[in-house]
């Protein structure tokens, strides 16, 4: 996928996005037996389950918004995107410019849902 417009056209992919998924929960769900947000996740763990979610990677400059598809031990980046400059600055200031992989929430999630007509 080369752009958010490409993703926007893929209704199956858009409908598969778990907007509440965090990187930590994805790892717990697919790779570990860590705590999750609800019992239904414990009941659904197996290698056939798939999770699609967005993350923000700040290990490199600029921070990159990534759509991830995870199934069991496999992980695939479905696309990498730039945030609008204002949101990027606001996000980086909000996390103290620390490097890491972050969940998409707040104003960035609102912007993303608007861009994707969700």
Short mmCIF file of N, CA, C and O in Angstrom, two decimals:
data_model
loop_
_atom_site.label_atom_id
_atom_site.label_comp_id
_atom_site.label_asym_id
_atom_site.label_seq_id
_atom_site.Cartn_x
_atom_site.Cartn_y
_atom_site.Cartn_z
N UNK A 1 0.86 -1.17 0.00
CA UNK A 1 0.00 0.00 0.00
C UNK A 1 0.90 1.23 0.00
O UNK A 1 1.81 1.33 0.80
N UNK A 2 0.58 2.15 -0.85
CA UNK A 2 1.46 3.31 -0.95
C UNK A 2 0.89 4.57 -0.31
O UNK A 2 1.62 5.50 -0.07
N UNK A 3 -0.39 4.59 -0.05
CA UNK A 3 -0.97 5.80 0.53
C UNK A 3 -2.21 5.45 1.36
O UNK A 3 -2.75 4.35 1.26
N UNK A 4 -2.62 6.41 2.18
CA UNK A 4 -3.85 6.21 2.94
C UNK A 4 -5.04 6.07 1.99
O UNK A 4 -6.01 5.38 2.31
N UNK A 5 -4.97 6.71 0.82
CA UNK A 5 -6.05 6.58 -0.16
C UNK A 5 -6.19 5.13 -0.63
O UNK A 5 -7.30 4.66 -0.86
N UNK A 6 -5.07 4.44 -0.78
CA UNK A 6 -5.12 3.02 -1.17
C UNK A 6 -5.81 2.19 -0.10
O UNK A 6 -6.61 1.32 -0.39
N UNK A 7 -5.46 2.46 1.16
CA UNK A 7 -6.08 1.73 2.26
C UNK A 7 -7.56 2.04 2.34
O UNK A 7 -8.38 1.16 2.57
N UNK A 8 -7.90 3.29 2.13
CA UNK A 8 -9.30 3.75 2.20
C UNK A 8 -10.18 2.96 1.23
O UNK A 8 -11.35 2.69 1.51
N UNK A 9 -9.62 2.54 0.10
CA UNK A 9 -10.37 1.79 -0.92
C UNK A 9 -10.55 0.32 -0.55
O UNK A 9 -11.38 -0.37 -1.12
N UNK A 10 -9.75 -0.16 0.40
CA UNK A 10 -9.79 -1.57 0.78
C UNK A 10 -10.71 -1.73 2.00
O UNK A 10 -10.26 -1.70 3.14
N UNK A 11 -12.01 -1.89 1.75
CA UNK A 11 -13.00 -1.94 2.82
C UNK A 11 -12.77 -3.09 3.79
O UNK A 11 -12.99 -2.94 5.00
N UNK A 12 -12.34 -4.24 3.28
CA UNK A 12 -12.08 -5.37 4.17
C UNK A 12 -10.96 -5.05 5.16
O UNK A 12 -11.06 -5.38 6.34
N UNK A 13 -9.92 -4.39 4.67
CA UNK A 13 -8.81 -4.02 5.53
C UNK A 13 -9.24 -2.97 6.56
O UNK A 13 -8.95 -3.09 7.75
N UNK A 14 -9.95 -1.96 6.11
CA UNK A 14 -10.43 -0.90 7.01
C UNK A 14 -11.33 -1.50 8.10
O UNK A 14 -11.23 -1.15 9.27
N UNK A 15 -12.21 -2.40 7.71
CA UNK A 15 -13.11 -3.02 8.68
C UNK A 15 -12.38 -3.94 9.65
O UNK A 15 -12.90 -4.24 10.73
N UNK A 16 -11.19 -4.39 9.29
CA UNK A 16 -10.41 -5.28 10.15
C UNK A 16 -9.59 -4.52 11.20
O UNK A 16 -9.11 -5.12 12.15
N UNK A 17 -9.44 -3.20 11.03
CA UNK A 17 -8.61 -2.43 11.95
C UNK A 17 -9.22 -2.43 13.35
O UNK A 17 -10.40 -2.14 13.53
N UNK A 18 -8.40 -2.79 14.32
CA UNK A 18 -8.79 -2.72 15.73
C UNK A 18 -8.25 -1.39 16.25
O UNK A 18 -7.06 -1.24 16.52
N UNK A 19 -9.13 -0.42 16.38
CA UNK A 19 -8.74 0.94 16.75
C UNK A 19 -8.30 1.05 18.20
O UNK A 19 -7.68 2.04 18.58
N UNK A 20 -8.59 0.05 19.01
CA UNK A 20 -8.20 0.07 20.42
C UNK A 20 -6.94 -0.75 20.70
O UNK A 20 -6.45 -0.77 21.82
N UNK A 21 -6.43 -1.43 19.69
CA UNK A 21 -5.25 -2.28 19.87
C UNK A 21 -4.02 -1.41 20.12
O UNK A 21 -3.82 -0.41 19.46
N UNK A 22 -3.22 -1.85 21.08
CA UNK A 22 -1.94 -1.19 21.35
C UNK A 22 -0.83 -2.16 20.97
O UNK A 22 -1.06 -3.38 20.88
N UNK A 23 0.38 -1.65 20.77
CA UNK A 23 1.48 -2.57 20.47
C UNK A 23 1.69 -3.60 21.57
O UNK A 23 1.95 -4.77 21.28
N UNK A 24 1.52 -3.19 22.82
CA UNK A 24 1.70 -4.11 23.94
C UNK A 24 0.66 -5.22 23.92
O UNK A 24 0.97 -6.39 24.17
N UNK A 25 -0.59 -4.86 23.65
CA UNK A 25 -1.65 -5.88 23.60
C UNK A 25 -1.45 -6.83 22.42
O UNK A 25 -1.73 -8.02 22.54
N UNK A 26 -0.97 -6.31 21.31
CA UNK A 26 -0.73 -7.18 20.15
C UNK A 26 0.32 -8.22 20.47
O UNK A 26 0.16 -9.40 20.12
N UNK A 27 1.38 -7.81 21.15
CA UNK A 27 2.42 -8.76 21.54
C UNK A 27 1.86 -9.77 22.53
O UNK A 27 2.09 -10.98 22.41
N UNK A 28 1.11 -9.28 23.51
CA UNK A 28 0.52 -10.19 24.51
C UNK A 28 -0.43 -11.17 23.85
O UNK A 28 -0.46 -12.35 24.20
N UNK A 29 -1.20 -10.70 22.89
CA UNK A 29 -2.19 -11.54 22.23
C UNK A 29 -1.54 -12.62 21.37
O UNK A 29 -1.95 -13.78 21.40
N UNK A 30 -0.51 -12.25 20.63
CA UNK A 30 0.05 -13.17 19.64
C UNK A 30 1.32 -13.89 20.08
O UNK A 30 1.61 -14.96 19.57
N UNK A 31 2.06 -13.30 21.00
CA UNK A 31 3.36 -13.88 21.31
C UNK A 31 3.54 -14.32 22.76
O UNK A 31 4.43 -15.09 23.07
N UNK A 32 2.74 -13.79 23.67
CA UNK A 32 2.92 -14.07 25.09
C UNK A 32 1.58 -14.36 25.74
O UNK A 32 0.54 -14.22 25.13
N UNK A 33 1.64 -14.67 27.02
CA UNK A 33 0.41 -14.86 27.79
C UNK A 33 0.25 -13.72 28.79
O UNK A 33 -0.10 -13.93 29.93
N UNK A 34 0.54 -12.52 28.36
CA UNK A 34 0.44 -11.35 29.23
C UNK A 34 -0.99 -10.91 29.41
O UNK A 34 -1.92 -11.46 28.83
N UNK A 35 -1.19 -9.89 30.23
CA UNK A 35 -2.55 -9.38 30.49
C UNK A 35 -3.12 -8.67 29.28
O UNK A 35 -2.41 -7.99 28.54
N UNK A 36 -4.40 -8.86 29.08
CA UNK A 36 -5.11 -8.23 27.97
C UNK A 36 -6.31 -7.49 28.50
O UNK A 36 -6.70 -7.64 29.64
N UNK A 37 -6.95 -6.73 27.62
CA UNK A 37 -8.05 -5.87 28.07
C UNK A 37 -9.32 -6.60 28.39
O UNK A 37 -10.17 -6.09 29.08
N UNK A 38 -9.52 -7.82 27.90
CA UNK A 38 -10.76 -8.52 28.20
C UNK A 38 -10.59 -10.03 28.05
O UNK A 38 -9.69 -10.50 27.38
N UNK A 39 -11.49 -10.75 28.65
CA UNK A 39 -11.45 -12.21 28.59
C UNK A 39 -11.64 -12.72 27.17
O UNK A 39 -11.12 -13.75 26.80
N UNK A 40 -12.36 -11.97 26.34
CA UNK A 40 -12.59 -12.46 24.97
C UNK A 40 -11.29 -12.63 24.20
O UNK A 40 -11.16 -13.48 23.34
N UNK A 41 -10.27 -11.82 24.53
CA UNK A 41 -8.98 -11.99 23.87
C UNK A 41 -8.31 -13.28 24.32
O UNK A 41 -7.70 -13.98 23.52
N UNK A 42 -8.41 -13.61 25.60
CA UNK A 42 -7.85 -14.88 26.07
C UNK A 42 -8.52 -16.05 25.36
O UNK A 42 -7.90 -17.04 25.04
N UNK A 43 -9.81 -15.93 25.14
CA UNK A 43 -10.57 -17.01 24.52
C UNK A 43 -10.33 -17.11 23.02
O UNK A 43 -10.74 -18.08 22.40
N UNK A 44 -9.68 -16.11 22.41
CA UNK A 44 -9.53 -16.12 20.96
C UNK A 44 -8.09 -16.32 20.51
O UNK A 44 -7.80 -16.19 19.34
N UNK A 45 -7.18 -16.64 21.43
CA UNK A 45 -5.78 -16.78 21.06
C UNK A 45 -5.52 -18.10 20.34
O UNK A 45 -5.70 -19.16 20.89
N UNK A 46 -5.11 -17.98 19.11
CA UNK A 46 -4.53 -19.10 18.38
C UNK A 46 -3.84 -18.54 17.15
O UNK A 46 -4.00 -17.37 16.82
N UNK A 47 -3.07 -19.35 16.47
CA UNK A 47 -2.27 -18.87 15.34
C UNK A 47 -3.10 -18.45 14.14
O UNK A 47 -2.59 -17.82 13.23
N UNK A 48 -4.38 -18.79 14.12
CA UNK A 48 -5.22 -18.41 12.99
C UNK A 48 -5.77 -16.99 13.14
O UNK A 48 -6.23 -16.40 12.17
N UNK A 49 -5.73 -16.44 14.35
CA UNK A 49 -6.26 -15.10 14.58
C UNK A 49 -5.36 -14.03 13.96
O UNK A 49 -4.15 -14.15 13.98
N UNK A 50 -6.00 -13.00 13.46
CA UNK A 50 -5.29 -11.90 12.82
C UNK A 50 -5.69 -10.60 13.50
O UNK A 50 -6.85 -10.41 13.85
N UNK A 51 -4.72 -9.71 13.68
CA UNK A 51 -4.98 -8.41 14.25
C UNK A 51 -4.40 -7.36 13.30
O UNK A 51 -3.26 -7.49 12.85
N UNK A 52 -5.20 -6.33 13.01
CA UNK A 52 -4.77 -5.22 12.16
C UNK A 52 -4.89 -3.95 12.98
O UNK A 52 -5.95 -3.68 13.56
N UNK A 53 -3.82 -3.18 13.05
CA UNK A 53 -3.82 -1.98 13.89
C UNK A 53 -2.75 -1.01 13.41
O UNK A 53 -1.83 -1.37 12.67
N UNK A 54 -2.87 0.24 13.85
CA UNK A 54 -1.88 1.27 13.54
C UNK A 54 -0.98 1.50 14.74
O UNK A 54 -1.42 1.40 15.89
N UNK A 55 0.28 1.84 14.47
CA UNK A 55 1.23 2.25 15.49
C UNK A 55 2.02 3.46 14.97
O UNK A 55 2.04 3.72 13.77
N UNK A 56 2.67 4.14 15.90
CA UNK A 56 3.59 5.21 15.52
C UNK A 56 4.97 4.80 15.98
O UNK A 56 5.19 4.52 17.16
N UNK A 57 5.91 4.76 15.04
CA UNK A 57 7.28 4.37 15.30
C UNK A 57 8.14 5.64 15.35
O UNK A 57 8.23 6.36 14.36
N UNK A 58 8.76 5.89 16.51
CA UNK A 58 9.58 7.09 16.66
C UNK A 58 11.07 6.77 16.73
O UNK A 58 11.87 7.62 17.13
N UNK A 59 11.47 5.57 16.33
CA UNK A 59 12.88 5.21 16.40
C UNK A 59 13.72 5.97 15.38
O UNK A 59 14.91 6.16 15.58
N UNK A 60 13.11 6.37 14.29
CA UNK A 60 13.81 7.16 13.28
C UNK A 60 13.09 8.49 13.12
O UNK A 60 11.94 8.64 13.51
N UNK A 61 13.76 9.45 12.53
CA UNK A 61 13.13 10.72 12.23
C UNK A 61 12.80 10.74 10.75
O UNK A 61 13.62 10.35 9.93
N UNK A 62 11.63 11.15 10.36
CA UNK A 62 10.51 11.56 11.20
C UNK A 62 9.77 10.33 11.74
O UNK A 62 9.95 9.23 11.23
N UNK A 63 8.89 10.53 12.74
CA UNK A 63 8.07 9.41 13.21
C UNK A 63 7.18 8.92 12.08
O UNK A 63 6.73 9.70 11.25
N UNK A 64 6.96 7.62 12.05
CA UNK A 64 6.19 7.01 10.97
C UNK A 64 4.95 6.30 11.52
O UNK A 64 5.03 5.55 12.48
N UNK A 65 3.83 6.55 10.89
CA UNK A 65 2.58 5.86 11.17
C UNK A 65 2.58 4.58 10.34
O UNK A 65 2.80 4.63 9.12
N UNK A 66 2.40 3.44 10.98
CA UNK A 66 2.46 2.16 10.29
C UNK A 66 1.19 1.35 10.53
O UNK A 66 0.72 1.26 11.65
N UNK A 67 0.67 0.77 9.45
CA UNK A 67 -0.44 -0.17 9.55
C UNK A 67 0.16 -1.56 9.61
O UNK A 67 0.91 -1.96 8.71
N UNK A 68 -0.14 -2.28 10.68
CA UNK A 68 0.46 -3.60 10.94
C UNK A 68 -0.62 -4.67 10.87
O UNK A 68 -1.72 -4.49 11.40
N UNK A 69 -0.29 -5.79 10.26
CA UNK A 69 -1.14 -6.98 10.30
C UNK A 69 -0.33 -8.05 11.00
O UNK A 69 0.76 -8.40 10.56
N UNK A 70 -0.85 -8.56 12.11
CA UNK A 70 -0.14 -9.58 12.88
C UNK A 70 -1.00 -10.83 12.95
O UNK A 70 -2.19 -10.78 13.22
N UNK A 71 -0.36 -11.95 12.67
CA UNK A 71 -1.04 -13.25 12.73
C UNK A 71 -0.05 -14.23 13.35
O UNK A 71 0.98 -14.52 12.76
N UNK A 72 -0.37 -14.67 14.56
CA UNK A 72 0.56 -15.56 15.26
C UNK A 72 1.90 -14.87 15.44
O UNK A 72 1.96 -13.74 15.90
N UNK A 73 2.96 -15.54 15.05
CA UNK A 73 4.30 -14.98 15.18
C UNK A 73 4.67 -14.08 14.01
O UNK A 73 5.71 -13.43 14.03
N UNK A 74 3.85 -14.03 12.98
CA UNK A 74 4.15 -13.24 11.79
C UNK A 74 3.59 -11.84 11.90
O UNK A 74 2.49 -11.62 12.40
N UNK A 75 4.37 -10.89 11.40
CA UNK A 75 3.95 -9.50 11.39
C UNK A 75 4.28 -8.91 10.03
O UNK A 75 5.37 -9.14 9.49
N UNK A 76 3.34 -8.15 9.47
CA UNK A 76 3.53 -7.55 8.15
C UNK A 76 3.16 -6.07 8.22
O UNK A 76 2.11 -5.72 8.75
N UNK A 77 4.03 -5.22 7.70
CA UNK A 77 3.71 -3.81 7.58
C UNK A 77 2.92 -3.60 6.30
O UNK A 77 3.43 -3.85 5.22
N UNK A 78 1.69 -3.15 6.45
CA UNK A 78 0.80 -2.95 5.31
C UNK A 78 1.01 -1.58 4.65
O UNK A 78 0.57 -1.35 3.55
N UNK A 79 1.66 -0.68 5.37
CA UNK A 79 1.94 0.65 4.83
C UNK A 79 2.56 1.53 5.88
O UNK A 79 2.34 1.35 7.07
N UNK A 80 3.37 2.47 5.41
CA UNK A 80 4.02 3.46 6.27
C UNK A 80 3.66 4.84 5.77
O UNK A 80 3.73 5.09 4.56
N UNK A 81 3.32 5.74 6.70
CA UNK A 81 2.79 7.04 6.32
C UNK A 81 3.34 8.13 7.22
O UNK A 81 3.63 7.89 8.39
N UNK A 82 3.43 9.32 6.67
CA UNK A 82 3.81 10.50 7.45
C UNK A 82 2.58 11.10 8.10
O UNK A 82 1.50 11.12 7.52
N UNK A 83 2.77 11.61 9.29
CA UNK A 83 1.72 12.37 9.96
C UNK A 83 1.77 13.81 9.46
O UNK A 83 2.83 14.28 9.05
N UNK A 84 0.65 14.51 9.53
CA UNK A 84 0.71 15.95 9.25
C UNK A 84 1.70 16.61 10.21
O UNK A 84 1.82 16.21 11.37
N UNK A 85 2.41 17.59 9.74
CA UNK A 85 3.49 18.22 10.52
C UNK A 85 3.03 18.68 11.90
O UNK A 85 3.72 18.46 12.90
N UNK A 86 1.86 19.30 11.98
CA UNK A 86 1.37 19.81 13.26
C UNK A 86 1.11 18.65 14.25
O UNK A 86 1.48 18.72 15.42
N UNK A 87 0.48 17.56 13.76
CA UNK A 87 0.22 16.40 14.63
C UNK A 87 1.52 15.71 15.03
O UNK A 87 1.66 15.23 16.16
N UNK A 88 2.45 15.65 14.10
CA UNK A 88 3.75 15.04 14.38
C UNK A 88 4.45 15.79 15.53
O UNK A 88 4.92 15.17 16.49
N UNK A 89 4.51 17.10 15.43
CA UNK A 89 5.16 17.91 16.48
C UNK A 89 4.43 17.77 17.81
O UNK A 89 5.06 17.56 18.85
N UNK A 90 3.11 17.85 17.76
CA UNK A 90 2.30 17.71 18.98
C UNK A 90 2.54 16.35 19.64
O UNK A 90 2.70 16.26 20.86
N UNK A 91 2.58 15.29 18.84
CA UNK A 91 2.80 13.95 19.36
C UNK A 91 4.18 13.83 19.99
O UNK A 91 4.33 13.34 21.12
N UNK A 92 5.20 14.27 19.26
CA UNK A 92 6.57 14.15 19.77
C UNK A 92 6.76 14.97 21.05
O UNK A 92 7.41 14.51 21.98
N UNK A 93 6.19 16.15 21.10
CA UNK A 93 6.26 16.96 22.32
C UNK A 93 5.55 16.25 23.48
O UNK A 93 6.01 16.27 24.62
N UNK A 94 4.44 15.60 23.17
CA UNK A 94 3.64 14.91 24.19
C UNK A 94 4.32 13.70 24.80
O UNK A 94 4.04 13.34 25.94
N UNK A 95 5.21 13.06 24.05
CA UNK A 95 5.90 11.87 24.57
C UNK A 95 7.32 12.21 25.05
O UNK A 95 8.09 11.32 25.39
N UNK A 96 7.65 13.49 25.03
CA UNK A 96 8.98 13.89 25.47
C UNK A 96 10.06 13.48 24.48
O UNK A 96 11.21 13.32 24.86
N UNK A 97 9.66 13.27 23.23
CA UNK A 97 10.58 12.89 22.15
C UNK A 97 11.29 11.56 22.38
O UNK A 97 12.35 11.29 21.83
N UNK A 98 10.71 10.69 23.24
CA UNK A 98 11.29 9.37 23.49
C UNK A 98 11.11 8.46 22.29
O UNK A 98 10.09 8.51 21.60
N UNK A 99 12.08 7.60 22.07
CA UNK A 99 12.00 6.63 20.98
C UNK A 99 11.19 5.42 21.43
O UNK A 99 11.27 5.00 22.58
N UNK A 100 10.39 4.88 20.50
CA UNK A 100 9.60 3.70 20.81
C UNK A 100 8.53 3.45 19.78
O UNK A 100 8.47 4.10 18.74
N UNK A 101 7.66 2.50 20.09
CA UNK A 101 6.50 2.17 19.26
C UNK A 101 5.28 2.50 20.10
O UNK A 101 5.13 1.96 21.20
N UNK A 102 4.41 3.35 19.59
CA UNK A 102 3.29 3.87 20.37
C UNK A 102 1.95 3.56 19.72
O UNK A 102 1.85 3.47 18.49
N UNK A 103 0.94 3.43 20.56
CA UNK A 103 -0.43 3.26 20.08
C UNK A 103 -0.93 4.56 19.44
O UNK A 103 -0.45 5.64 19.77
N UNK A 104 -1.89 4.41 18.55
CA UNK A 104 -2.52 5.57 17.92
C UNK A 104 -3.77 5.90 18.71
O UNK A 104 -4.66 5.06 18.85
N UNK A 105 -3.82 7.11 19.25
CA UNK A 105 -5.00 7.53 20.00
C UNK A 105 -5.19 9.04 19.90
O UNK A 105 -4.44 9.71 19.19
N UNK A 106 -6.18 9.54 20.58
CA UNK A 106 -6.41 10.98 20.64
C UNK A 106 -6.59 11.64 19.28
O UNK A 106 -7.26 11.11 18.40
N UNK A 107 -5.92 12.77 19.13
CA UNK A 107 -6.09 13.57 17.91
C UNK A 107 -5.56 12.84 16.67
O UNK A 107 -6.10 13.01 15.58
N UNK A 108 -4.54 12.03 16.83
CA UNK A 108 -4.02 11.30 15.66
C UNK A 108 -5.03 10.26 15.21
O UNK A 108 -5.28 10.11 14.02
N UNK A 109 -5.65 9.54 16.15
CA UNK A 109 -6.67 8.56 15.76
C UNK A 109 -7.85 9.26 15.12
O UNK A 109 -8.39 8.79 14.11
N UNK A 110 -8.26 10.41 15.66
CA UNK A 110 -9.37 11.18 15.07
C UNK A 110 -9.03 11.60 13.64
O UNK A 110 -9.86 11.46 12.74
N UNK A 111 -7.82 12.10 13.44
CA UNK A 111 -7.38 12.52 12.10
C UNK A 111 -7.38 11.32 11.14
O UNK A 111 -7.87 11.41 10.01
N UNK A 112 -6.83 10.20 11.61
CA UNK A 112 -6.72 9.02 10.77
C UNK A 112 -8.10 8.48 10.38
O UNK A 112 -8.32 8.15 9.21
N UNK A 113 -9.00 8.42 11.32
CA UNK A 113 -10.36 7.95 11.01
C UNK A 113 -11.05 8.87 10.01
O UNK A 113 -11.75 8.40 9.11
N UNK A 114 -10.81 10.16 10.14
CA UNK A 114 -11.38 11.10 9.18
C UNK A 114 -10.79 10.88 7.79
O UNK A 114 -11.51 10.88 6.79
N UNK A 115 -9.47 10.69 7.72
CA UNK A 115 -8.80 10.45 6.44
C UNK A 115 -9.31 9.17 5.76
O UNK A 115 -9.38 9.09 4.55
N UNK A 116 -9.66 8.19 6.57
CA UNK A 116 -10.10 6.88 6.04
C UNK A 116 -11.62 6.74 5.98
O UNK A 116 -12.13 5.67 5.64
N UNK A 117 -12.35 7.79 6.32
CA UNK A 117 -13.83 7.77 6.31
C UNK A 117 -14.39 6.66 7.20
O UNK A 117 -15.31 5.94 6.81
N UNK A 118 -13.82 6.51 8.38
CA UNK A 118 -14.29 5.49 9.31
C UNK A 118 -15.26 6.11 10.28
O UNK A 118 -15.06 7.16 10.81
#
